Structures are given as C-alpha cells and as structure tokens.
Amino acid sequence: MTSQEAFESRGPSSAGSARQRFLVDVIEGLGAPRKTLSPKWFYDRAGSLLFDAICELPEYYVTRTELGIVKSHAREIVAHWGDRVRLVEPGAGSSTKTTLLLEELGPTRCSAYVPVDIAREHLAATAARLRTEIEWLRVLSAAADFTVELPLPPNDDNARTVVYFPGSTIGNFEPHDAERLLARFGRAAGKNGLVVLGVDLKKDPAILHAAYNDAQGVTGQFNKNVLARMNRELDANIDLGSFAHYAFYEPTHGRIEMHLVSRKRQMITIAGRRFHFREGESIRTEYSYKYDLPRSNTSRARLAFRWSTPGSTTTSTSRSSSFACTELPRLRRPLALSKSVAYGKRRFSSMHRTE
C-alpha cells in the first residue's frame, strides 16, 4: 500500500452492518428494565464534530491536560518504542494528540499510523488531513467498532505495534469490560507490542460536574445527537425537546453518569417498534469512570503502571486537571490484567487520589 491508501477492514463494519448493529443495540437497550445505550453510538460524523467542540470548551479539562502531557513528554514517551513502530489508535477521532507522537517518531521510525474509528466519514476526513499535514506519513485507516474487532493491516516490515488509547475513553467501560478490552489490545499488539493508555484521575466533583454540564450546552447537544441519529438512520420519531440532558458524578463507583431524561410520559417508535417512557424515566448513555493511581512503588504497583521512563510518572497532578498517561506491560489475559490494574478503591486498597 502507498501512503494514500487506506486499509479496509473485512470484518462486520460496513455501513449496512453498522446500521444493523446500531438498531439491535437500540432495541435491546431501550427494551431493558433500565434503559441504556452504548456511548459508541454518539460517534457518527455529527457526533464526532460535537465532541471536537467539547474538547475546546473551558470546562472540559481532559483534552488540554492530556495534550499538555504529550507536548511535555512526547520524546520520553516514544524514546524506547523501538526503531520501527506501527502506531494503532482505537477510537482515533481527530487524532489531535497523536500528531505530536507521530512527528516525534518521524519518517525513519514510524512505519505506519493505523487509526480505527466507528465514524467512517469522520475517519476519512481525519486521514485526509493527516496525509496533508504530514506528507511522509503512511495512514492505513480502518472503519471499525474496536469494541468488536481491532483490524490490523499486514505488518510488512515487522515494526513494533504500539496501541495508543488516550483521551480517558477507557473510562466509558465498566471495570470487567475495561480489563477485557485492554487484554484484547495487548493480544493485538503481539509478543513485543505495547499498550499506551490515558486515564482521567479522580478530582473535585464540582470540576467533574462542570466538565459534563458546560455553560454553552454543547455536551447536551452531543448527548441528544444519539436521538437525532436514531431519527436519521433508524426511522425513529423522537422529539429531541422531550428529553433533557442530565449528567452527575456518582462517588460510590467513582464515575460520571450521563442520561437522557424523558420530560413527559411518551411513546416513541424506532423501526416500527414502540417504546414507552414514564415522566422522569431516563436512558443511561454513558459512564465515565475516574481512577486512582498506585501510592507506593510496590511490585504490584509497578506491574500496574510501567511509566514511560523508569521511576518517573508522566502525569499532570494539578487539582483541577489531574490526568495520567502510562504504559501497560504486555497483556494477554483478562485475569492477568485484573490483578495489575484497579478500577476503584474496593478493587485495590493501595490506590489513592492524586491531585
């Protein structure tokens, strides 16, 4: 392949099959006793652009904090990745932070960049922009749902595979699902591969609340876009004004919960199926877990977080924007990961809040 070609997944990620999975997920989620939708369905083209707008908001600290980490530590982060690197990014979005790492690797060390994203149209736009901005870059994009598959092109020059998963996306998964996902990434990276992870740390609940309830209401538009997407793609008849955006921090589990709350008693139809809502009944659309970091340099903690330089912590620890970028050791099985990475104080007593 040349740098102008894209790797096309042969798995179940065509536009038609994606619509079918969307429909199946919606029917199952809204048919459950407690209505839910997966946050992955936020990300069509419109949703991806709304999320880009969220990343620019003053209340949303996550992107600018992680971007600051990457700007300050890009050389350290990539220093020991090897002479030839294939950088894979599940849920790539606009690849803002990744550009810094690619430029630090340069044409000599970077074999290819493989962005994987469920939003096919947005992915194509990102790949085209990167090819223009970084002329030497070989972009092999894959339109796929990384929670189902992580398609990889042939590794022609036996480059080291680094799976880069920034942006606190791991927080959208419940602990057991997050463990399995990271283990799958480890298997995809291969024997000598690496997983690089971004995690959002616990902090003042007021800061978290503001980040998901911005003054301009962009997050509310982003949340409601999943309803608009049902109207566009699934022949639904949803009045967006009859649902309200609602997000809050739930301290017992250490997570943000995002909901769409029905403002009235109503019935909606989706692909000919009827769903009833009581006034005040909600659809839970997202979890965003916030994490603790190891307190001491015990063997257990070293297994959990192997930092980009030995003995150091590539982390931002300001009270308003604590965030960490870390490497994980080669992960093969969920059991191994569950022993080494904790997703809450109840799972790992040597965790603490770093702010």
XYZ file of C-alpha atoms in Angstrom:
355
model
C 0.000 0.000 0.000
C 1.094 3.597 -0.574
C 0.603 6.411 1.931
C -2.535 7.449 0.025
C -4.249 4.098 0.515
C -6.424 3.044 3.431
C -6.596 -0.372 4.970
C -10.188 -1.546 4.756
C -11.497 -3.854 7.450
C -13.060 -7.028 6.077
C -14.988 -7.605 9.293
C -18.548 -6.650 10.213
C -18.062 -2.878 9.949
C -19.624 -1.953 6.617
C -22.149 0.877 6.682
C -25.045 -1.587 6.354
C -23.904 -3.925 9.101
C -23.086 -0.955 11.361
C -26.662 0.284 10.962
C -27.967 -3.189 11.804
C -25.826 -3.376 14.959
C -26.981 0.117 15.917
C -30.598 -0.992 15.531
C -30.057 -4.200 17.510
C -28.279 -2.322 20.326
C -31.015 0.313 20.482
C -33.809 -2.267 20.593
C -32.043 -4.277 23.291
C -31.024 -1.208 25.303
C -34.401 0.525 25.269
C -36.184 -2.759 25.887
C -34.262 -3.392 29.111
C -35.822 -2.677 32.537
C -33.298 0.169 32.923
C -32.903 1.756 29.526
C -29.327 2.123 28.257
C -27.397 2.959 25.098
C -23.719 2.391 24.399
C -21.699 5.633 24.148
C -20.084 4.354 20.957
C -23.263 5.356 19.104
C -22.582 9.031 19.847
C -19.962 8.998 17.126
C -21.362 9.499 13.695
C -19.968 12.474 11.758
C -22.196 14.982 13.576
C -21.381 13.493 16.977
C -17.651 13.453 16.251
C -17.733 17.150 15.342
C -19.684 17.937 18.506
C -17.100 16.054 20.552
C -14.332 18.075 18.886
C -16.214 21.192 20.036
C -16.449 19.790 23.587
C -12.673 19.351 23.620
C -12.297 23.124 23.113
C -14.606 24.103 25.984
C -13.086 25.818 29.052
C -14.853 23.375 31.394
C -13.567 20.264 29.625
C -10.078 19.859 31.075
C -9.381 16.353 29.735
C -8.106 17.162 26.246
C -5.967 20.187 27.096
C -4.449 18.411 30.108
C -3.530 15.280 28.188
C -2.318 17.395 25.278
C -0.060 19.217 27.734
C 1.351 15.892 28.930
C 2.060 14.745 25.387
C 3.648 18.078 24.445
C 5.905 17.965 27.504
C 6.805 14.275 27.337
C 6.483 13.203 23.690
C 10.197 12.464 23.409
C 10.179 10.406 26.617
C 7.019 8.559 25.636
C 8.336 7.363 22.265
C 12.017 7.070 23.251
C 12.090 3.301 23.798
C 9.330 2.202 21.445
C 11.912 0.841 19.038
C 13.489 1.599 15.672
C 10.307 0.834 13.688
C 6.858 1.476 15.124
C 3.352 0.858 13.847
C 1.081 3.146 15.879
C -2.514 1.892 16.224
C -5.194 4.141 17.728
C -8.631 2.674 18.551
C -11.303 5.384 18.555
C -8.945 7.803 16.829
C -11.388 10.679 16.350
C -9.446 13.708 15.107
C -6.037 12.326 16.211
C -5.037 15.661 17.770
C -2.651 14.334 20.414
C -1.373 11.542 18.211
C 0.056 14.002 15.690
C 2.665 15.080 18.251
C 3.820 11.499 18.773
C 3.928 10.800 15.041
C 6.051 13.883 14.438
C 8.363 12.864 17.273
C 8.780 9.405 15.738
C 9.470 10.874 12.313
C 9.657 9.079 8.948
C 12.585 6.891 9.969
C 10.875 5.251 12.941
C 7.179 5.429 12.012
C 6.210 2.511 9.802
C 2.509 3.420 9.672
C -0.321 5.034 11.574
C -3.494 2.926 11.871
C -6.469 4.995 13.099
C -9.528 2.851 13.874
C -12.884 4.562 14.307
C -16.565 3.703 14.155
C -17.407 7.029 12.437
C -16.420 6.180 8.867
C -16.953 9.664 7.412
C -15.060 11.426 10.199
C -12.244 8.881 9.954
C -11.841 9.565 6.236
C -11.635 13.310 6.899
C -9.029 12.796 9.632
C -6.913 10.511 7.439
C -7.016 13.003 4.557
C -5.981 15.858 6.848
C -3.073 13.897 8.312
C -1.768 12.963 4.870
C -1.733 16.664 4.003
C -0.174 17.836 7.274
C 2.465 15.065 7.493
C 3.455 14.287 3.922
C 5.662 11.318 4.753
C 3.048 9.603 6.933
C 1.596 6.269 5.830
C -2.013 6.286 7.056
C -3.822 2.937 6.967
C -7.273 3.726 8.339
C -9.875 1.143 9.328
C -13.561 1.936 9.797
C -14.481 -0.488 12.568
C -16.011 -0.815 16.019
C -12.951 -1.500 18.160
C -15.133 -2.998 20.890
C -15.941 -5.775 18.406
C -12.743 -6.006 16.348
C -9.370 -4.293 16.068
C -8.445 -4.905 12.432
C -4.765 -4.503 11.612
C -3.089 -4.383 8.192
C -0.165 -6.681 7.388
C 2.945 -5.680 9.319
C 5.205 -5.668 6.263
C 8.406 -4.536 7.957
C 7.902 -6.278 11.330
C 7.533 -2.955 13.120
C 6.684 -2.938 16.815
C 2.937 -2.466 17.298
C 2.016 0.213 19.834
C -1.690 0.504 20.658
C -2.336 4.084 21.784
C -5.591 4.589 23.714
C -5.694 8.176 25.008
C -8.465 10.559 25.995
C -9.862 8.648 29.007
C -12.009 6.520 26.665
C -11.228 3.533 28.882
C -13.459 5.199 31.482
C -16.515 4.535 29.312
C -16.226 0.823 30.083
C -17.285 -0.930 33.260
C -14.298 -2.420 35.115
C -14.588 -6.006 33.877
C -15.171 -4.828 30.306
C -12.212 -2.443 30.513
C -9.989 -5.292 31.664
C -11.051 -7.488 28.777
C -10.653 -4.672 26.259
C -7.108 -3.849 27.343
C -6.187 -7.516 27.322
C -7.505 -7.721 23.758
C -5.381 -4.714 22.821
C -2.384 -6.481 24.328
C -3.013 -9.564 22.239
C -3.404 -7.410 19.122
C -0.109 -5.664 19.861
C 1.624 -9.035 19.880
C 4.556 -10.533 21.712
C 6.753 -7.440 21.621
C 3.943 -4.900 21.472
C 2.896 -2.184 23.864
C -0.325 -0.550 25.074
C -0.191 3.164 25.961
C -3.185 4.351 27.958
C -4.648 7.672 29.074
C -6.723 7.749 32.260
C -8.644 10.571 33.928
C -7.971 10.787 37.664
C -10.405 11.459 40.487
C -10.784 15.102 41.483
C -13.208 17.647 42.952
C -16.722 16.530 41.943
C -17.604 20.150 41.114
C -14.909 20.177 38.413
C -16.202 16.903 37.020
C -19.778 18.169 37.068
C -18.840 21.310 35.130
C -16.944 19.289 32.518
C -20.100 17.346 31.620
C -22.548 20.240 32.073
C -20.882 23.070 30.161
C -22.416 26.544 30.110
C -22.853 26.538 26.324
C -24.803 23.279 26.366
C -22.562 21.542 23.831
C -22.397 18.338 25.881
C -26.182 18.303 25.985
C -26.275 18.570 22.184
C -23.729 15.757 21.971
C -25.850 13.581 24.255
C -29.033 14.279 22.295
C -27.301 13.606 18.981
C -27.767 9.882 19.585
C -31.525 10.521 19.465
C -31.133 12.589 16.301
C -29.087 9.754 14.844
C -31.937 7.317 15.547
C -34.249 9.649 13.639
C -31.818 9.845 10.726
C -30.803 6.205 10.491
C -33.441 4.080 12.211
C -36.705 5.653 11.095
C -37.444 6.918 14.617
C -39.913 9.678 15.517
C -38.205 11.148 18.592
C -38.883 14.740 19.630
C -35.473 15.837 20.926
C -37.104 18.538 23.037
C -38.962 15.891 25.032
C -35.668 14.647 26.528
C -33.272 16.529 28.806
C -29.508 16.104 29.199
C -28.560 15.060 32.749
C -25.035 14.280 33.984
C -23.699 13.822 37.521
C -20.772 12.374 39.465
C -21.560 9.188 41.377
C -18.882 8.962 44.114
C -19.543 5.405 45.298
C -18.370 3.991 41.975
C -16.154 6.952 41.077
C -17.848 7.707 37.772
C -19.755 10.289 35.807
C -23.153 9.102 34.624
C -24.797 10.715 31.614
C -28.521 10.298 30.966
C -31.308 11.474 28.699
C -34.385 12.078 30.868
C -37.907 11.962 29.488
C -39.670 15.247 30.242
C -43.108 13.631 29.997
C -44.952 10.372 29.621
C -44.500 9.419 25.987
C -44.162 6.696 23.403
C -41.556 6.679 20.653
C -41.254 4.387 17.652
C -37.995 3.102 16.197
C -38.038 0.964 13.053
C -41.711 0.218 13.731
C -41.164 -0.808 17.380
C -42.766 1.073 20.262
C -41.014 2.130 23.451
C -42.823 3.706 26.396
C -41.353 6.235 28.831
C -42.638 7.492 32.140
C -42.075 11.139 33.004
C -38.622 11.304 34.608
C -37.509 7.930 33.222
C -34.029 8.050 31.735
C -31.790 6.391 29.176
C -28.286 5.980 30.555
C -25.997 6.900 27.665
C -22.542 6.925 29.231
C -20.365 6.034 32.185
C -17.036 7.795 32.578
C -15.007 6.176 35.352
C -12.311 8.234 37.092
C -9.267 6.480 38.503
C -6.749 6.370 41.324
C -3.029 5.724 40.946
C -0.703 3.486 42.993
C 0.589 5.100 46.165
C 3.824 3.225 46.508
C 6.420 1.636 44.266
C 5.498 -1.907 45.241
C 5.890 -4.777 42.819
C 2.127 -4.801 42.417
C 2.089 -1.099 41.554
C 4.981 -1.478 39.112
C 3.006 -4.149 37.314
C 0.002 -1.853 37.126
C 1.785 1.191 35.759
C 5.078 0.998 33.895
C 5.865 4.637 33.197
C 7.414 5.938 30.009
C 10.743 6.460 31.760
C 11.850 4.184 34.611
C 10.926 5.569 38.010
C 9.023 8.551 36.634
C 5.361 9.384 36.317
C 4.184 11.105 33.154
C 1.185 12.674 34.824
C -0.464 16.025 35.400
C -1.305 16.464 39.075
C -2.936 19.906 39.277
C -6.073 19.739 41.377
C -8.297 20.861 38.530
C -6.976 18.614 35.788
C -5.231 15.502 37.074
C -4.642 13.031 34.270
C -2.146 10.259 33.590
C -0.531 8.796 30.506
C 1.007 5.408 31.176
C 2.298 2.276 29.541
C 0.979 -1.146 30.408
C 3.050 -4.306 30.249
C 2.190 -6.896 27.642
C -1.352 -8.006 28.393
C -2.556 -11.421 27.294
C -5.392 -12.491 29.580
C -8.096 -10.615 31.499
C -7.044 -12.390 34.702
C -3.514 -11.008 34.492
C -4.863 -7.523 33.930
C -7.391 -7.705 36.742
C -4.536 -8.382 39.141
C -2.470 -5.476 37.913
C -4.858 -2.616 37.156
C -7.542 -1.423 39.550
C -10.752 0.358 38.652
C -11.848 1.610 42.063
C -10.780 1.669 45.696
C -12.629 -1.526 46.505
C -10.521 -3.418 43.958
C -7.073 -2.236 45.041
C -6.539 -0.905 48.555
C -3.206 0.758 47.754
C -4.845 3.304 45.438
C -5.211 6.960 46.383
C -6.358 10.222 44.860
C -3.540 12.158 43.192
C -4.484 15.797 42.819
